[in-house]
CSV table of C-alpha atoms in Angstrom, one decimal:
chain,number,residue,atom,x,y,z
A,7,UNK,CA,-33.3,-19.2,-11.5
A,8,UNK,CA,-31.3,-21.8,-9.8
A,9,UNK,CA,-31.8,-23.6,-6.6
A,10,UNK,CA,-28.7,-21.5,-4.6
A,11,UNK,CA,-30.0,-18.2,-6.3
A,12,UNK,CA,-33.3,-18.9,-4.5
A,13,UNK,CA,-31.9,-20.1,-1.2
A,14,UNK,CA,-29.8,-16.6,-1.1
A,15,UNK,CA,-33.2,-14.6,-1.8
A,16,UNK,CA,-34.9,-16.6,0.3
A,17,UNK,CA,-32.1,-15.6,3.1
A,18,UNK,CA,-32.3,-12.1,2.0
A,19,UNK,CA,-36.3,-12.1,2.8
A,20,UNK,CA,-35.6,-13.3,6.2
A,21,UNK,CA,-32.9,-11.1,7.1
A,22,UNK,CA,-35.7,-8.2,6.6
A,23,UNK,CA,-37.9,-9.5,7.8
A,24,UNK,CA,-35.7,-10.5,11.5
A,25,UNK,CA,-33.0,-8.1,11.8
A,26,UNK,CA,-35.2,-4.8,12.0
A,27,UNK,CA,-36.9,-6.4,14.6
A,28,UNK,CA,-34.0,-7.9,16.6
A,29,UNK,CA,-32.5,-4.4,16.6
A,30,UNK,CA,-35.6,-2.7,18.2
A,31,UNK,CA,-36.4,-5.9,20.5
A,32,UNK,CA,-40.0,-5.0,19.4
A,33,UNK,CA,-41.2,-8.5,19.5
A,34,UNK,CA,-43.7,-10.4,21.7
A,35,UNK,CA,-42.1,-13.7,22.9
A,36,UNK,CA,-44.3,-17.2,23.7
A,37,UNK,CA,-43.3,-20.4,25.3
A,38,UNK,CA,-43.7,-23.7,22.9
A,39,UNK,CA,-44.7,-27.1,24.7
A,40,UNK,CA,-41.2,-27.9,24.8
A,41,UNK,CA,-40.3,-25.0,27.2
A,42,UNK,CA,-38.5,-23.1,24.3
A,43,UNK,CA,-39.1,-19.7,23.3
A,44,UNK,CA,-41.0,-18.2,20.1
A,45,UNK,CA,-41.4,-15.0,18.7
A,46,UNK,CA,-43.7,-13.7,15.9
A,47,UNK,CA,-40.7,-13.1,14.0
A,48,UNK,CA,-39.4,-16.6,14.0
A,49,UNK,CA,-43.2,-17.4,12.6
A,50,UNK,CA,-43.0,-14.7,10.1
A,51,UNK,CA,-39.8,-15.8,8.7
A,52,UNK,CA,-40.7,-19.0,8.0
A,53,UNK,CA,-44.4,-18.0,6.3
A,54,UNK,CA,-42.5,-16.1,3.9
A,55,UNK,CA,-40.3,-18.7,2.9
A,56,UNK,CA,-43.1,-20.8,2.9
A,57,UNK,CA,-44.7,-18.2,0.8
A,58,UNK,CA,-42.0,-17.4,-1.6
A,59,UNK,CA,-41.0,-21.2,-2.1
A,60,UNK,CA,-44.8,-21.9,-3.2
A,61,UNK,CA,-45.1,-19.4,-5.6
A,62,UNK,CA,-41.6,-20.6,-7.7
A,63,UNK,CA,-40.8,-24.3,-6.3
A,64,UNK,CA,-44.6,-25.4,-5.7
A,65,UNK,CA,-43.7,-29.1,-6.5
A,66,UNK,CA,-41.2,-29.6,-3.8
A,67,UNK,CA,-41.8,-30.1,-0.1
A,68,UNK,CA,-40.8,-28.2,2.7
A,69,UNK,CA,-40.1,-28.8,6.2
A,70,UNK,CA,-39.9,-26.1,9.1
A,71,UNK,CA,-39.5,-25.5,12.6
A,72,UNK,CA,-42.5,-23.7,13.5
A,73,UNK,CA,-45.0,-25.1,10.9
A,74,UNK,CA,-44.4,-28.6,10.8
A,75,UNK,CA,-43.8,-30.6,7.1
A,76,UNK,CA,-45.6,-29.9,4.0
A,77,UNK,CA,-45.6,-31.7,0.8
A,78,UNK,CA,-43.8,-35.3,-0.4
A,79,UNK,CA,-42.0,-34.5,-2.8
A,80,UNK,CA,-38.0,-36.1,-2.0
A,81,UNK,CA,-36.7,-32.6,-2.8
A,82,UNK,CA,-37.4,-30.9,0.5
A,83,UNK,CA,-36.4,-27.7,1.7
A,84,UNK,CA,-35.7,-27.6,5.3
A,85,UNK,CA,-36.0,-24.2,6.8
A,86,UNK,CA,-35.1,-22.9,10.5
A,87,UNK,CA,-36.4,-19.2,10.2
A,88,UNK,CA,-34.2,-18.1,13.8
A,89,UNK,CA,-32.1,-21.0,14.8
A,90,UNK,CA,-30.5,-18.9,18.6
A,91,UNK,CA,-33.8,-17.5,20.1
A,92,UNK,CA,-33.2,-17.3,23.4
A,93,UNK,CA,-30.2,-15.6,21.6
A,94,UNK,CA,-32.3,-13.4,19.6
A,95,UNK,CA,-34.6,-12.1,22.2
A,96,UNK,CA,-32.3,-11.0,24.7
A,97,UNK,CA,-30.0,-9.1,22.3
A,98,UNK,CA,-27.6,-11.4,22.1
A,99,UNK,CA,-26.0,-11.2,17.8
A,100,UNK,CA,-25.5,-15.1,17.8
A,101,UNK,CA,-28.8,-15.8,15.6
A,102,UNK,CA,-29.4,-16.6,12.3
A,103,UNK,CA,-31.5,-18.1,9.3
A,104,UNK,CA,-30.7,-21.6,7.9
A,105,UNK,CA,-31.9,-22.5,5.0
A,106,UNK,CA,-31.3,-25.9,2.7
A,107,UNK,CA,-32.5,-28.4,0.1
A,108,UNK,CA,-32.2,-31.9,0.4
A,109,UNK,CA,-33.1,-34.8,-2.5
A,110,UNK,CA,-31.9,-38.0,-0.6
A,111,UNK,CA,-28.6,-35.7,-0.1
A,112,UNK,CA,-27.2,-32.5,0.8
A,113,UNK,CA,-27.7,-30.5,-2.3
A,114,UNK,CA,-27.0,-26.7,-0.5
A,115,UNK,CA,-27.4,-25.2,2.9
A,116,UNK,CA,-27.3,-21.3,3.1
A,117,UNK,CA,-26.9,-19.9,6.8
A,118,UNK,CA,-27.4,-16.3,7.4
A,119,UNK,CA,-26.5,-14.0,10.7
A,120,UNK,CA,-27.3,-10.3,10.0
A,121,UNK,CA,-26.9,-9.0,13.3
A,122,UNK,CA,-22.8,-10.6,13.0
A,123,UNK,CA,-23.3,-9.1,9.5
A,124,UNK,CA,-22.3,-12.4,7.9
A,125,UNK,CA,-23.6,-15.1,5.7
A,126,UNK,CA,-22.1,-18.8,4.9
A,127,UNK,CA,-23.4,-21.4,2.2
A,128,UNK,CA,-22.3,-24.4,0.2
A,129,UNK,CA,-23.8,-26.4,-2.7
A,130,UNK,CA,-22.6,-30.0,-3.5
A,131,UNK,CA,-19.7,-30.6,-5.4
A,132,UNK,CA,-18.9,-26.9,-5.4
A,133,UNK,CA,-17.3,-25.5,-2.5
A,134,UNK,CA,-18.1,-23.8,1.3
A,135,UNK,CA,-18.0,-19.6,1.2
A,136,UNK,CA,-19.0,-17.3,3.7
A,137,UNK,CA,-18.7,-13.3,3.3
A,138,UNK,CA,-19.2,-10.6,5.2
A,139,UNK,CA,-22.6,-9.0,3.9
A,140,UNK,CA,-22.2,-6.9,0.9
A,141,UNK,CA,-18.5,-7.9,0.0
A,142,UNK,CA,-16.8,-10.4,-2.2
A,143,UNK,CA,-17.4,-13.9,-0.7
A,144,UNK,CA,-14.4,-16.2,-0.2
A,145,UNK,CA,-14.0,-19.9,-0.1
A,146,UNK,CA,-13.3,-21.9,3.3
A,147,UNK,CA,-12.0,-24.6,4.9
A,148,UNK,CA,-11.4,-27.1,7.7
A,149,UNK,CA,-8.3,-26.9,9.8
A,150,UNK,CA,-5.6,-29.2,9.7
A,151,UNK,CA,-5.0,-30.2,13.3
A,152,UNK,CA,-4.7,-33.6,13.4
A,153,UNK,CA,-3.8,-34.5,17.4
A,154,UNK,CA,-6.8,-34.0,20.0
A,155,UNK,CA,-4.0,-31.7,22.4
A,156,UNK,CA,-3.9,-29.5,20.2
A,157,UNK,CA,-7.5,-29.1,19.2
A,158,UNK,CA,-10.2,-26.4,19.8
A,159,UNK,CA,-13.9,-27.6,20.4
A,160,UNK,CA,-17.2,-25.2,20.3
A,161,UNK,CA,-20.1,-26.7,22.0
A,162,UNK,CA,-23.6,-25.1,23.3
A,163,UNK,CA,-24.4,-26.4,26.8
A,164,UNK,CA,-23.3,-29.3,29.3
A,165,UNK,CA,-26.6,-29.9,30.2
A,166,UNK,CA,-27.7,-32.3,27.4
A,167,UNK,CA,-24.9,-34.3,27.8
A,168,UNK,CA,-25.6,-35.4,31.0
A,169,UNK,CA,-29.9,-36.4,29.7
A,170,UNK,CA,-27.4,-38.5,27.3
A,171,UNK,CA,-25.6,-40.0,30.1
A,172,UNK,CA,-21.9,-39.5,28.8
A,173,UNK,CA,-21.6,-36.1,30.8
A,174,UNK,CA,-18.1,-37.4,32.3
A,175,UNK,CA,-17.0,-38.7,28.6
A,176,UNK,CA,-17.6,-35.5,27.1
A,177,UNK,CA,-16.0,-33.5,29.8
A,178,UNK,CA,-13.2,-36.1,29.4
A,179,UNK,CA,-12.7,-35.0,26.1
A,180,UNK,CA,-12.8,-31.2,26.7
A,181,UNK,CA,-9.9,-32.1,29.4
A,182,UNK,CA,-7.6,-33.7,26.5
A,183,UNK,CA,-8.4,-30.4,24.4
A,184,UNK,CA,-6.2,-27.3,23.6
A,185,UNK,CA,-9.8,-25.1,24.1
A,186,UNK,CA,-12.9,-25.1,24.6
A,187,UNK,CA,-15.4,-22.2,24.2
A,188,UNK,CA,-19.2,-22.2,24.4
A,189,UNK,CA,-20.1,-20.2,20.8
A,190,UNK,CA,-23.5,-22.1,20.2
A,191,UNK,CA,-25.6,-23.1,18.2
A,192,UNK,CA,-24.9,-22.6,14.3
A,193,UNK,CA,-21.9,-20.5,15.1
A,194,UNK,CA,-19.7,-23.5,16.2
A,195,UNK,CA,-20.3,-25.2,12.8
A,196,UNK,CA,-19.6,-22.0,11.1
A,197,UNK,CA,-16.4,-21.7,12.8
A,198,UNK,CA,-15.6,-25.3,11.9
A,199,UNK,CA,-15.9,-24.8,8.3
A,200,UNK,CA,-13.6,-22.0,8.7
A,201,UNK,CA,-11.1,-23.5,10.0
A,202,UNK,CA,-11.5,-21.0,13.4
A,203,UNK,CA,-12.1,-24.2,15.9
A,204,UNK,CA,-11.9,-27.9,15.1
A,205,UNK,CA,-14.6,-30.0,16.3
A,206,UNK,CA,-18.3,-28.8,17.2
A,207,UNK,CA,-21.0,-31.0,18.6
A,208,UNK,CA,-24.4,-31.1,20.3
A,209,UNK,CA,-26.1,-33.8,22.2
A,210,UNK,CA,-29.7,-33.0,20.7
A,211,UNK,CA,-30.8,-31.3,17.8
A,212,UNK,CA,-33.7,-31.9,15.0
A,213,UNK,CA,-33.4,-32.1,11.6
A,214,UNK,CA,-33.8,-28.6,11.2
A,215,UNK,CA,-30.9,-27.2,13.3
A,216,UNK,CA,-28.2,-29.0,11.4
A,217,UNK,CA,-30.3,-29.1,8.1
A,218,UNK,CA,-28.4,-26.1,6.5
A,219,UNK,CA,-25.0,-27.0,8.1
A,220,UNK,CA,-24.4,-30.7,6.7
A,221,UNK,CA,-23.7,-29.4,3.7
A,222,UNK,CA,-21.6,-26.3,4.7
A,223,UNK,CA,-19.4,-28.1,7.2
A,224,UNK,CA,-19.2,-31.3,4.2
A,225,UNK,CA,-17.6,-28.8,1.4
A,226,UNK,CA,-16.0,-27.3,3.6
A,227,UNK,CA,-13.8,-30.4,4.1
A,228,UNK,CA,-15.3,-31.8,6.9
A,229,UNK,CA,-16.9,-34.5,8.9
A,230,UNK,CA,-20.7,-34.4,10.0
A,231,UNK,CA,-22.1,-37.5,12.0
A,232,UNK,CA,-24.2,-37.9,15.2
A,233,UNK,CA,-22.3,-39.3,18.3
A,234,UNK,CA,-22.9,-43.1,17.1
A,235,UNK,CA,-21.1,-42.1,13.8
A,236,UNK,CA,-23.9,-42.1,11.8
A,237,UNK,CA,-23.2,-39.5,9.0
A,238,UNK,CA,-25.2,-36.5,8.1
A,239,UNK,CA,-28.1,-34.1,9.8
A,240,UNK,CA,-30.9,-37.3,10.5
A,241,UNK,CA,-28.8,-39.1,13.5
A,242,UNK,CA,-30.5,-36.4,16.5
A,243,UNK,CA,-27.3,-34.7,17.3
A,244,UNK,CA,-24.1,-34.2,15.8
A,245,UNK,CA,-20.5,-34.1,16.3
A,246,UNK,CA,-18.4,-32.5,13.4
A,247,UNK,CA,-15.0,-31.9,12.7
A,248,UNK,CA,-12.4,-31.4,10.9
A,249,UNK,CA,-12.2,-34.6,9.1
A,250,UNK,CA,-8.6,-35.7,10.9
A,251,UNK,CA,-10.0,-36.1,14.2
A,252,UNK,CA,-13.4,-37.4,13.9
A,253,UNK,CA,-12.9,-41.2,14.8
A,254,UNK,CA,-11.0,-40.3,17.9
A,255,UNK,CA,-13.5,-38.1,19.1
A,256,UNK,CA,-16.1,-40.3,18.2
A,257,UNK,CA,-14.0,-42.8,20.5
A,258,UNK,CA,-13.8,-40.5,23.3
A,259,UNK,CA,-17.6,-40.0,23.4
A,260,UNK,CA,-17.7,-43.5,23.3
A,261,UNK,CA,-19.6,-43.9,19.9
A,262,UNK,CA,-22.9,-43.6,21.9
A,263,UNK,CA,-26.4,-42.8,20.3
A,264,UNK,CA,-29.2,-40.7,21.0
A,265,UNK,CA,-32.6,-42.3,22.5
A,266,UNK,CA,-34.6,-40.6,20.1
A,267,UNK,CA,-34.2,-39.6,16.7
A,268,UNK,CA,-35.2,-36.1,16.1
């Protein structure tokens, strides 16, 4: 089994665990030390993925949101079992399992959102794709919008921009755009990859939040950096664009690095 087929299998496994519980809303919710919620579904999904990887890729390392890092191989699977847990616990369908594989560079990413009936994936050099679950896949690409005043931005919240010290810059960026919407979490970046929005950004993110997003955005023709312009998912936050708008967006935000890299 090749890596992409395995990642799709892992997404199917995750969906089979998480989606029935989401529909039934029959799970317990706890608060983690960082004051974010976690459910038994988060842990069950991550454990199922880790167990399957231990069977078929025992030499690979794994990083997950709930159970941390395991192994030392440069081939590393990065797992966010439920991205958008706050949505999950409130019955909002915008949540997904994020699965990616890196070996010093992004090799593949899969984002599966069963409550939306939608899945996205990409493999390095082979393009980005999306499908309504059960339908044929379609190749996706970013928009061709090349001016900020014609652009649409998706973001998650305002509070983190204040903590980063550039709330005024972020609001100034928003004022310069055609449209802003808070679609949030993984969904902002998948809409970017599909060309439905032109910019997506968040002021504070961990590696497991971004690992699967990067290959999909890149293979769709986009650019993914942090607010200081450092490429990839390792910079502690995210600015993603259709590439044409990237430098202007970083300039508006002041090219400020996050205080800490997650």
